[in-house]
PDB file of C-alpha atoms in Angstrom:
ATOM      1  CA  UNK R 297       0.000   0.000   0.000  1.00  0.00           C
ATOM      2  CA  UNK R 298       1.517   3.480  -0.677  1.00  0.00           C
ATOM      3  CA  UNK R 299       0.006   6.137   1.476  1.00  0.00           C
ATOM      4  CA  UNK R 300       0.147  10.234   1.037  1.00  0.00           C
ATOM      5  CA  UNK R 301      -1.132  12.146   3.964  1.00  0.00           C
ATOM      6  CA  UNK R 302      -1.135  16.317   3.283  1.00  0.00           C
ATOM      7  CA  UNK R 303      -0.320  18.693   5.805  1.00  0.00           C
ATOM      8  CA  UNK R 304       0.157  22.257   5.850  1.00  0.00           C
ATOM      9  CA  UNK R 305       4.041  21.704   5.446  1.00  0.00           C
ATOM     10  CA  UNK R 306       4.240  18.986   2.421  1.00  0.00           C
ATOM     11  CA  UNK R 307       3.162  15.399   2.494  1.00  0.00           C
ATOM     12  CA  UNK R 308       4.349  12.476   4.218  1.00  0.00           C
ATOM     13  CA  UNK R 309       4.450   9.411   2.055  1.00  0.00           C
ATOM     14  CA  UNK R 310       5.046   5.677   2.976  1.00  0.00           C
ATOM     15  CA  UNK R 311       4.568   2.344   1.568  1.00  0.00           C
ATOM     16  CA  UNK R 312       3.453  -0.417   3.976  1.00  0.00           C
ATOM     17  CA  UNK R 313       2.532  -4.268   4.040  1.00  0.00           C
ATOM     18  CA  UNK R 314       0.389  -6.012   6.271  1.00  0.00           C
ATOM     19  CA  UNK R 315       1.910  -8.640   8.291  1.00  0.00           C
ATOM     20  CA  UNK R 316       0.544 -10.888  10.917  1.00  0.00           C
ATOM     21  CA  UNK R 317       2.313  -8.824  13.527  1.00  0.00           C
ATOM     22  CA  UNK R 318       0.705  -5.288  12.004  1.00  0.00           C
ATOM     23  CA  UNK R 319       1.192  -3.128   9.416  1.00  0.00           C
ATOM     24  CA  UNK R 320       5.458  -2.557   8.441  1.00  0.00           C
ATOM     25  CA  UNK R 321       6.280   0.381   7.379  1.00  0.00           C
ATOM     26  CA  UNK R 322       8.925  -0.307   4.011  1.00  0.00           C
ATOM     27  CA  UNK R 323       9.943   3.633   3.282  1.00  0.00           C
ATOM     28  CA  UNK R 324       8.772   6.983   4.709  1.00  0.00           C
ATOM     29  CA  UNK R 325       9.585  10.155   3.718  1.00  0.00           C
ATOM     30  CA  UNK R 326       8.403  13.627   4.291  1.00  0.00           C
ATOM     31  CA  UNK R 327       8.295  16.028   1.040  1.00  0.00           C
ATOM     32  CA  UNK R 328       7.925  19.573   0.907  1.00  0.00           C
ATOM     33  CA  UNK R 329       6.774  20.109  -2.683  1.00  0.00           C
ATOM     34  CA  UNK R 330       4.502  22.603  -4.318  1.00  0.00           C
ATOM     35  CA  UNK R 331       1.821  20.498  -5.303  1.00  0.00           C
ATOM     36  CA  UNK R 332      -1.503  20.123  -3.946  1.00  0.00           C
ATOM     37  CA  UNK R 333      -4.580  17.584  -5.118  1.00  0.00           C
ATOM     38  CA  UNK R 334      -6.124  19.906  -7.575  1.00  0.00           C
ATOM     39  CA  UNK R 335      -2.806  19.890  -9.609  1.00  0.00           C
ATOM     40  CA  UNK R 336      -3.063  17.504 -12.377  1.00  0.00           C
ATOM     41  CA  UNK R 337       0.661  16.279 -11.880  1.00  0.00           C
ATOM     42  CA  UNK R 338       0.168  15.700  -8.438  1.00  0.00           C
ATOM     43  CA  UNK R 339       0.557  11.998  -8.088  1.00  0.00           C
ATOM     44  CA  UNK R 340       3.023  12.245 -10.597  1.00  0.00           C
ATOM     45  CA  UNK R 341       5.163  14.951  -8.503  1.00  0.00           C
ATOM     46  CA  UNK R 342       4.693  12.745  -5.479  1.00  0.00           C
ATOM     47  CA  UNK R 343       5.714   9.340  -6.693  1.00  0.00           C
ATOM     48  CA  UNK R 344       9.100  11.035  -8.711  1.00  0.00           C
ATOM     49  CA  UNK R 345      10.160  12.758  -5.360  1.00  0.00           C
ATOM     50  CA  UNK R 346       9.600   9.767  -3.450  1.00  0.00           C
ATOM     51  CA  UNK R 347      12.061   8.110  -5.596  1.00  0.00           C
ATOM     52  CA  UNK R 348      10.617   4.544  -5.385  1.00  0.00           C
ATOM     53  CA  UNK R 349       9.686   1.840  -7.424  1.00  0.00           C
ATOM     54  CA  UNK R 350       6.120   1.539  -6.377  1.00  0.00           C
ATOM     55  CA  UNK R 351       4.784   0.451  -9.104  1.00  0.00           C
ATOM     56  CA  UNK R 352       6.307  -2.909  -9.027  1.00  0.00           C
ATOM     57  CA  UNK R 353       5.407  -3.162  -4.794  1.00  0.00           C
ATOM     58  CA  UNK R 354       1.460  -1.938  -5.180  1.00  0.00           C
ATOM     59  CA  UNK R 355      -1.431  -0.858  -7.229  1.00  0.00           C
ATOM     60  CA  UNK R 356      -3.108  -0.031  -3.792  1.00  0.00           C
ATOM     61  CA  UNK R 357      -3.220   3.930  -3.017  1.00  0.00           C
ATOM     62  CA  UNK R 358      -4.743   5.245   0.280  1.00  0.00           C
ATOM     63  CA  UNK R 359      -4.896   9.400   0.374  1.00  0.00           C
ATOM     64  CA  UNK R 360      -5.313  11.850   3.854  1.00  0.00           C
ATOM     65  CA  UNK R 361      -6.212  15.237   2.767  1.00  0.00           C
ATOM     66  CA  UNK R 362      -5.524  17.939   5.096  1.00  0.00           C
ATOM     67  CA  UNK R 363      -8.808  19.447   6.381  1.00  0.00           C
ATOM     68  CA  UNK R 364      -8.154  23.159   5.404  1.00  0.00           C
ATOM     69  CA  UNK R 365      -9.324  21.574   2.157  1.00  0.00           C
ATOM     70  CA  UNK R 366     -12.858  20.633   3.166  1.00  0.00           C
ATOM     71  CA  UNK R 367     -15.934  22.397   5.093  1.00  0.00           C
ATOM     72  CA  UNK R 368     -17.700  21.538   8.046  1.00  0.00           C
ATOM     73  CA  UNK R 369     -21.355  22.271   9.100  1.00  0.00           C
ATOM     74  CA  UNK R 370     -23.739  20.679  11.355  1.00  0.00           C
ATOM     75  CA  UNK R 371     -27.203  20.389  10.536  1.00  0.00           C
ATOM     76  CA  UNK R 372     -30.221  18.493  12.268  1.00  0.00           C
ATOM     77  CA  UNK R 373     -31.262  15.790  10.146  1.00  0.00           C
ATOM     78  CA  UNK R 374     -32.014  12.129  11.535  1.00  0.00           C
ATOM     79  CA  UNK R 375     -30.246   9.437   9.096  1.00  0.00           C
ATOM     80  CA  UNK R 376     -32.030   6.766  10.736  1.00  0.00           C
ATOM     81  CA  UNK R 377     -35.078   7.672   8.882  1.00  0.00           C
ATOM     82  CA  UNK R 378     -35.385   7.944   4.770  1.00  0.00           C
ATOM     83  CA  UNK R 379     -34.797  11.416   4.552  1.00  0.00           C
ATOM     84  CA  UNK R 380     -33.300  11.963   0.838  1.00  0.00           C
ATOM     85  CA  UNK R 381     -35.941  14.367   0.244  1.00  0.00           C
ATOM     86  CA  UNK R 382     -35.208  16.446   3.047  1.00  0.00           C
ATOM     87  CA  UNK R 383     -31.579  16.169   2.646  1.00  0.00           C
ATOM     88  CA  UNK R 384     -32.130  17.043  -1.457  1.00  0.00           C
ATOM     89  CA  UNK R 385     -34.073  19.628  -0.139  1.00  0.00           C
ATOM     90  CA  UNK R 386     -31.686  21.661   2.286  1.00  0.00           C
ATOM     91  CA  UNK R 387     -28.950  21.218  -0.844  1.00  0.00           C
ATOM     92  CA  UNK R 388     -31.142  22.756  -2.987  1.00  0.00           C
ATOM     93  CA  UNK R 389     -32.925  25.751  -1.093  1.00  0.00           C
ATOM     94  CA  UNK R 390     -29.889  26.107   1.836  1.00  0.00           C
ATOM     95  CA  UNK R 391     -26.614  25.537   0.044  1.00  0.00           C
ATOM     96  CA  UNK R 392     -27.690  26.771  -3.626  1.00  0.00           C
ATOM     97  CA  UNK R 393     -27.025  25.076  -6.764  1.00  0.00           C
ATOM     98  CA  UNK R 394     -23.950  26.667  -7.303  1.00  0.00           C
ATOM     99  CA  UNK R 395     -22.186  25.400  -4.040  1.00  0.00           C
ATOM    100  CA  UNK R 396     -23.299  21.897  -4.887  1.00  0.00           C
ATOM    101  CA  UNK R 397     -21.968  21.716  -8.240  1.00  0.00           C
ATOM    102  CA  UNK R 398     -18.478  22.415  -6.634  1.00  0.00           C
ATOM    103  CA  UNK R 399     -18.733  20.317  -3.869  1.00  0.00           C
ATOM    104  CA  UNK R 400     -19.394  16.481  -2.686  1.00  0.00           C
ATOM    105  CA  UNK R 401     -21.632  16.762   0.837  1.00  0.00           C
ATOM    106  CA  UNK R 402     -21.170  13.912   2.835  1.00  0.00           C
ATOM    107  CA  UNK R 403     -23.137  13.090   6.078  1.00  0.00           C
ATOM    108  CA  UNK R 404     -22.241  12.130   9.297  1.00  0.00           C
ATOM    109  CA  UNK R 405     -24.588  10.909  12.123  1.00  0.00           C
ATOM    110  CA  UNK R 406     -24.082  12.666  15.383  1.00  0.00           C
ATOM    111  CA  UNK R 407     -24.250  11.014  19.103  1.00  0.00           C
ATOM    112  CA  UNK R 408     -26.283  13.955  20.344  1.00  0.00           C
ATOM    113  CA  UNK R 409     -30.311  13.713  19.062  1.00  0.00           C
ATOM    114  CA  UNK R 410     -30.739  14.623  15.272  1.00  0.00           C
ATOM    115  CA  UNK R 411     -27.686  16.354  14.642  1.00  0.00           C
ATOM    116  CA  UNK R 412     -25.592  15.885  11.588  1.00  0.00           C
ATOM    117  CA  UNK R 413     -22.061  16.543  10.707  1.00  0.00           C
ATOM    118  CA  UNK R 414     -21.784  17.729   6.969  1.00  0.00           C
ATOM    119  CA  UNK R 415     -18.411  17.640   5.104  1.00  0.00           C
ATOM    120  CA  UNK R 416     -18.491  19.122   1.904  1.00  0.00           C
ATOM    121  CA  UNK R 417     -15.388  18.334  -0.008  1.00  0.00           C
ATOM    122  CA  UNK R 418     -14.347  20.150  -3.175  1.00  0.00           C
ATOM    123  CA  UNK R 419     -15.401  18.738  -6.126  1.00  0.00           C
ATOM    124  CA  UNK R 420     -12.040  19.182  -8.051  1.00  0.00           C
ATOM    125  CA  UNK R 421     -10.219  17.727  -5.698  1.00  0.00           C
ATOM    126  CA  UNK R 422     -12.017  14.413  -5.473  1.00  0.00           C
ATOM    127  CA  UNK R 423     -12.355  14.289  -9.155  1.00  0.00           C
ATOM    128  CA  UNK R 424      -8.894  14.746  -9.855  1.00  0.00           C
ATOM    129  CA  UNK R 425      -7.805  12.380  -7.303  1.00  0.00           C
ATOM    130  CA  UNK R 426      -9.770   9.303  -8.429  1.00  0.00           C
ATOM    131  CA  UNK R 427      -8.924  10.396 -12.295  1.00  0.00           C
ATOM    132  CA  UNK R 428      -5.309  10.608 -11.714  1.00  0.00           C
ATOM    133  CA  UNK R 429      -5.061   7.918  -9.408  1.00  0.00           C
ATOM    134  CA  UNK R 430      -6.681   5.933 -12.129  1.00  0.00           C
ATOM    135  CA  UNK R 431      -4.838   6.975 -15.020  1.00  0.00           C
ATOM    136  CA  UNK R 432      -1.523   6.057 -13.262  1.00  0.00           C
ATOM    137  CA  UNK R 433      -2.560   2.567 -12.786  1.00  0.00           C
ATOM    138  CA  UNK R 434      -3.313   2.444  -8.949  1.00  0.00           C
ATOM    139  CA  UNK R 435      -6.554   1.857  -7.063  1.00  0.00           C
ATOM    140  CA  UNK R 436      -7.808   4.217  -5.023  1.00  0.00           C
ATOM    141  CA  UNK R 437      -8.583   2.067  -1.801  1.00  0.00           C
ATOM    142  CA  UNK R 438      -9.379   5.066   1.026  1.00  0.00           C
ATOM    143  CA  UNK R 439      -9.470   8.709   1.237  1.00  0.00           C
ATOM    144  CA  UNK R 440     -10.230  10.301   4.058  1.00  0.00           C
ATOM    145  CA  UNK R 441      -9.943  13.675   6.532  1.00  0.00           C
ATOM    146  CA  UNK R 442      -6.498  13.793   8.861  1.00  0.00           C
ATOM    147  CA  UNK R 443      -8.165  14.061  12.271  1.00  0.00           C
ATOM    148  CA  UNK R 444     -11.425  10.929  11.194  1.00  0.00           C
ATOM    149  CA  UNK R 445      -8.494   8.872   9.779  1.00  0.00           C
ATOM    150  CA  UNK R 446      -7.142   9.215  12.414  1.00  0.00           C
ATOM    151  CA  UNK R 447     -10.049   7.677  14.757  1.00  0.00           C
ATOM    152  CA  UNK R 448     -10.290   4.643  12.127  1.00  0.00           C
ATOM    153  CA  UNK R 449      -6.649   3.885  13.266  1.00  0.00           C
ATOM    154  CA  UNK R 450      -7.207   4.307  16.957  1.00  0.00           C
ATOM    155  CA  UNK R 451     -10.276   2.084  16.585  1.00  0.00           C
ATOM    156  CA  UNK R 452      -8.293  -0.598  15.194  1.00  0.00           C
ATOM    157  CA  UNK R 453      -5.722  -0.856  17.420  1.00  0.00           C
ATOM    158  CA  UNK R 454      -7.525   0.176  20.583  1.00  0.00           C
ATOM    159  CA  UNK R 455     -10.747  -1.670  20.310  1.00  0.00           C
ATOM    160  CA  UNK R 456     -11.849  -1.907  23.223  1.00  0.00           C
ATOM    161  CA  UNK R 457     -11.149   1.396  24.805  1.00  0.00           C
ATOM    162  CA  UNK R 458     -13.257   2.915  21.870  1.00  0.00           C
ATOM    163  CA  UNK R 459     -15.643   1.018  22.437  1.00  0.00           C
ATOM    164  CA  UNK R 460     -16.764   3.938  24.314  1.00  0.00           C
ATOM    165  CA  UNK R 461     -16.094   7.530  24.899  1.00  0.00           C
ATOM    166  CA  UNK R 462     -12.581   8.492  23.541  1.00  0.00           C
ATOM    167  CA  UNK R 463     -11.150  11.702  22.173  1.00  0.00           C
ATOM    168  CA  UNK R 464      -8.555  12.507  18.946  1.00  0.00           C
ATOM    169  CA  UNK R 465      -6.308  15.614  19.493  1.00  0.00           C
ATOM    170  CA  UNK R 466      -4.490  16.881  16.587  1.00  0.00           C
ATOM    171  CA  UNK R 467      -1.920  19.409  17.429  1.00  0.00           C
ATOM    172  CA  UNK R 468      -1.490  22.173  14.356  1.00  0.00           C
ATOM    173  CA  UNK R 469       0.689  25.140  13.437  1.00  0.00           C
ATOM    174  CA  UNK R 470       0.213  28.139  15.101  1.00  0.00           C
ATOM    175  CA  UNK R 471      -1.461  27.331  17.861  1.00  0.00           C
ATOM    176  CA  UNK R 472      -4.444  25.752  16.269  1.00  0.00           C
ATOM    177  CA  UNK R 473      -5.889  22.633  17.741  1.00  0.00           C
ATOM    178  CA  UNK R 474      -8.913  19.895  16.551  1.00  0.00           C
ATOM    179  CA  UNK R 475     -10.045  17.930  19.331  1.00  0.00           C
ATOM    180  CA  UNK R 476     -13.085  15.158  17.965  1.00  0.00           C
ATOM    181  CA  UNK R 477     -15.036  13.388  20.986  1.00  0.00           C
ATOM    182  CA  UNK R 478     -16.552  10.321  19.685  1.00  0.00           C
ATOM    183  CA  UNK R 479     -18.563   7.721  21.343  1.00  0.00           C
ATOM    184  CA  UNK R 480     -18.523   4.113  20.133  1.00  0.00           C
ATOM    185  CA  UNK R 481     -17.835   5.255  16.080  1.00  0.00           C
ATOM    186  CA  UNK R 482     -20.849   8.270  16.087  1.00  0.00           C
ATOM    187  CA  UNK R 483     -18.955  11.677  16.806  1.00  0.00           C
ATOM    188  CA  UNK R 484     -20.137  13.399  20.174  1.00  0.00           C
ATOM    189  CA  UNK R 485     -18.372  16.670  19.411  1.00  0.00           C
ATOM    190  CA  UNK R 486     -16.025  18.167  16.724  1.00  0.00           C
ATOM    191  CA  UNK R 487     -13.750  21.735  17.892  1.00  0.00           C
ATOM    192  CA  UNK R 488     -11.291  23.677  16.095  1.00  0.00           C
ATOM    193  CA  UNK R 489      -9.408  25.580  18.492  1.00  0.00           C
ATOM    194  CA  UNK R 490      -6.948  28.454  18.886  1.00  0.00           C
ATOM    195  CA  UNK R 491      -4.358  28.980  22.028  1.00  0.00           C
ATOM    196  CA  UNK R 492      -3.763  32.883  22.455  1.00  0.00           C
ATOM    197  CA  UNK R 493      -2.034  34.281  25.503  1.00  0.00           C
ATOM    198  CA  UNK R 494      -3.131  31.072  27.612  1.00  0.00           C
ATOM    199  CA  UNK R 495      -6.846  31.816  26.188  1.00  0.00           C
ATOM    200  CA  UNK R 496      -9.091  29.286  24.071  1.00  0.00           C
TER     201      UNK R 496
END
């Protein structure tokens, strides 16, 4: 599997195997490159400055995109009932036409009554991700937000402490912080913070 995780600073890159003992890590390598996922030589930029023969390890791409790239909202909405039209709707009347032709909305149901997290992910980006990624002969197995990839990870290899109530802290530049509280796999609470002066 060949990995590429965007931050702020670059990307870090690794390819990785599973083995009965976990997953082993074969090359990692942080690159500070200016490329981002709406560049159409992206992949390619990423794979010639990781200086690998990948092609010949794996087809198998996973992709982390920072969230500065995507939106978040919160809207009530209860996904345990049929409610496309509703959801069609608040797309159509709420966010506009034009904001939905640039942008994939994914929901997410809340642990706290009828709420709804909404991510709403550029529309470029995805489409240029899954194009190139195609294109250059690799399968696009899992792409994902840094801090909720995160969680995945922690729920596989602490399953029974997240079983429960557990928190993610990501630690950003300049004093910027996202903390996401989730219970069992439903998110309880999602913060972006900023430390000024010893103030929140």
């Amino acid at each position: 599997m060949f990995s590429i995780s965007e931050t702020p600073r670059g990307f870090f890159c690794l390819e990785w195997s599973s083995t009965e003992d976990g997953p082993k890590i074969t090359k990692l390598k942080h690159l500070k490159i200016p490329t981002d996922f709406s560049n159409q030589q992206f992949l390619e930029n990423i794979i010639n400055s990781f200086n690998s023969n990948l092609k010949s390890q794996t087809d198998s791409l996973s992709i982390i995109l920072d969230s500065s790239n995507v939106l978040f909202s919160l809207i009530k909405i209860d996904l345990s009932k049929n409610n496309e039209k509703l959801i069609k709707w608040y797309e159509k009347k709420i966010m506009g036409d034009d904001f939905c032709k640039s942008y994939y909305n994914y929901y997410f149901p809340m642990d706290s009554g009828n709420n709804c997290l909404l991510v709403s992910l550029p529309k470029k980006i995805k489409d240029n991700i899954v194009d190139i990624s195609e294109k250059s002969g690799f399968n696009l197995v899992y792409l994902s937000v840094d801090i909720f990839s995160a969680s995945i990870l922690a729920r596989q290899i602490h399953k029974k402490e997240t079983k429960g109530e557990y928190l993610i802290w990501k630690i950003k530049n300049n004093n910027h912080h996202s903390i996401v509280v989730y219970n069992g796999e439903k998110v309880k609470l999602f913060l972006n913070l900023m430390l000024k002066s010893g103030k929140i």
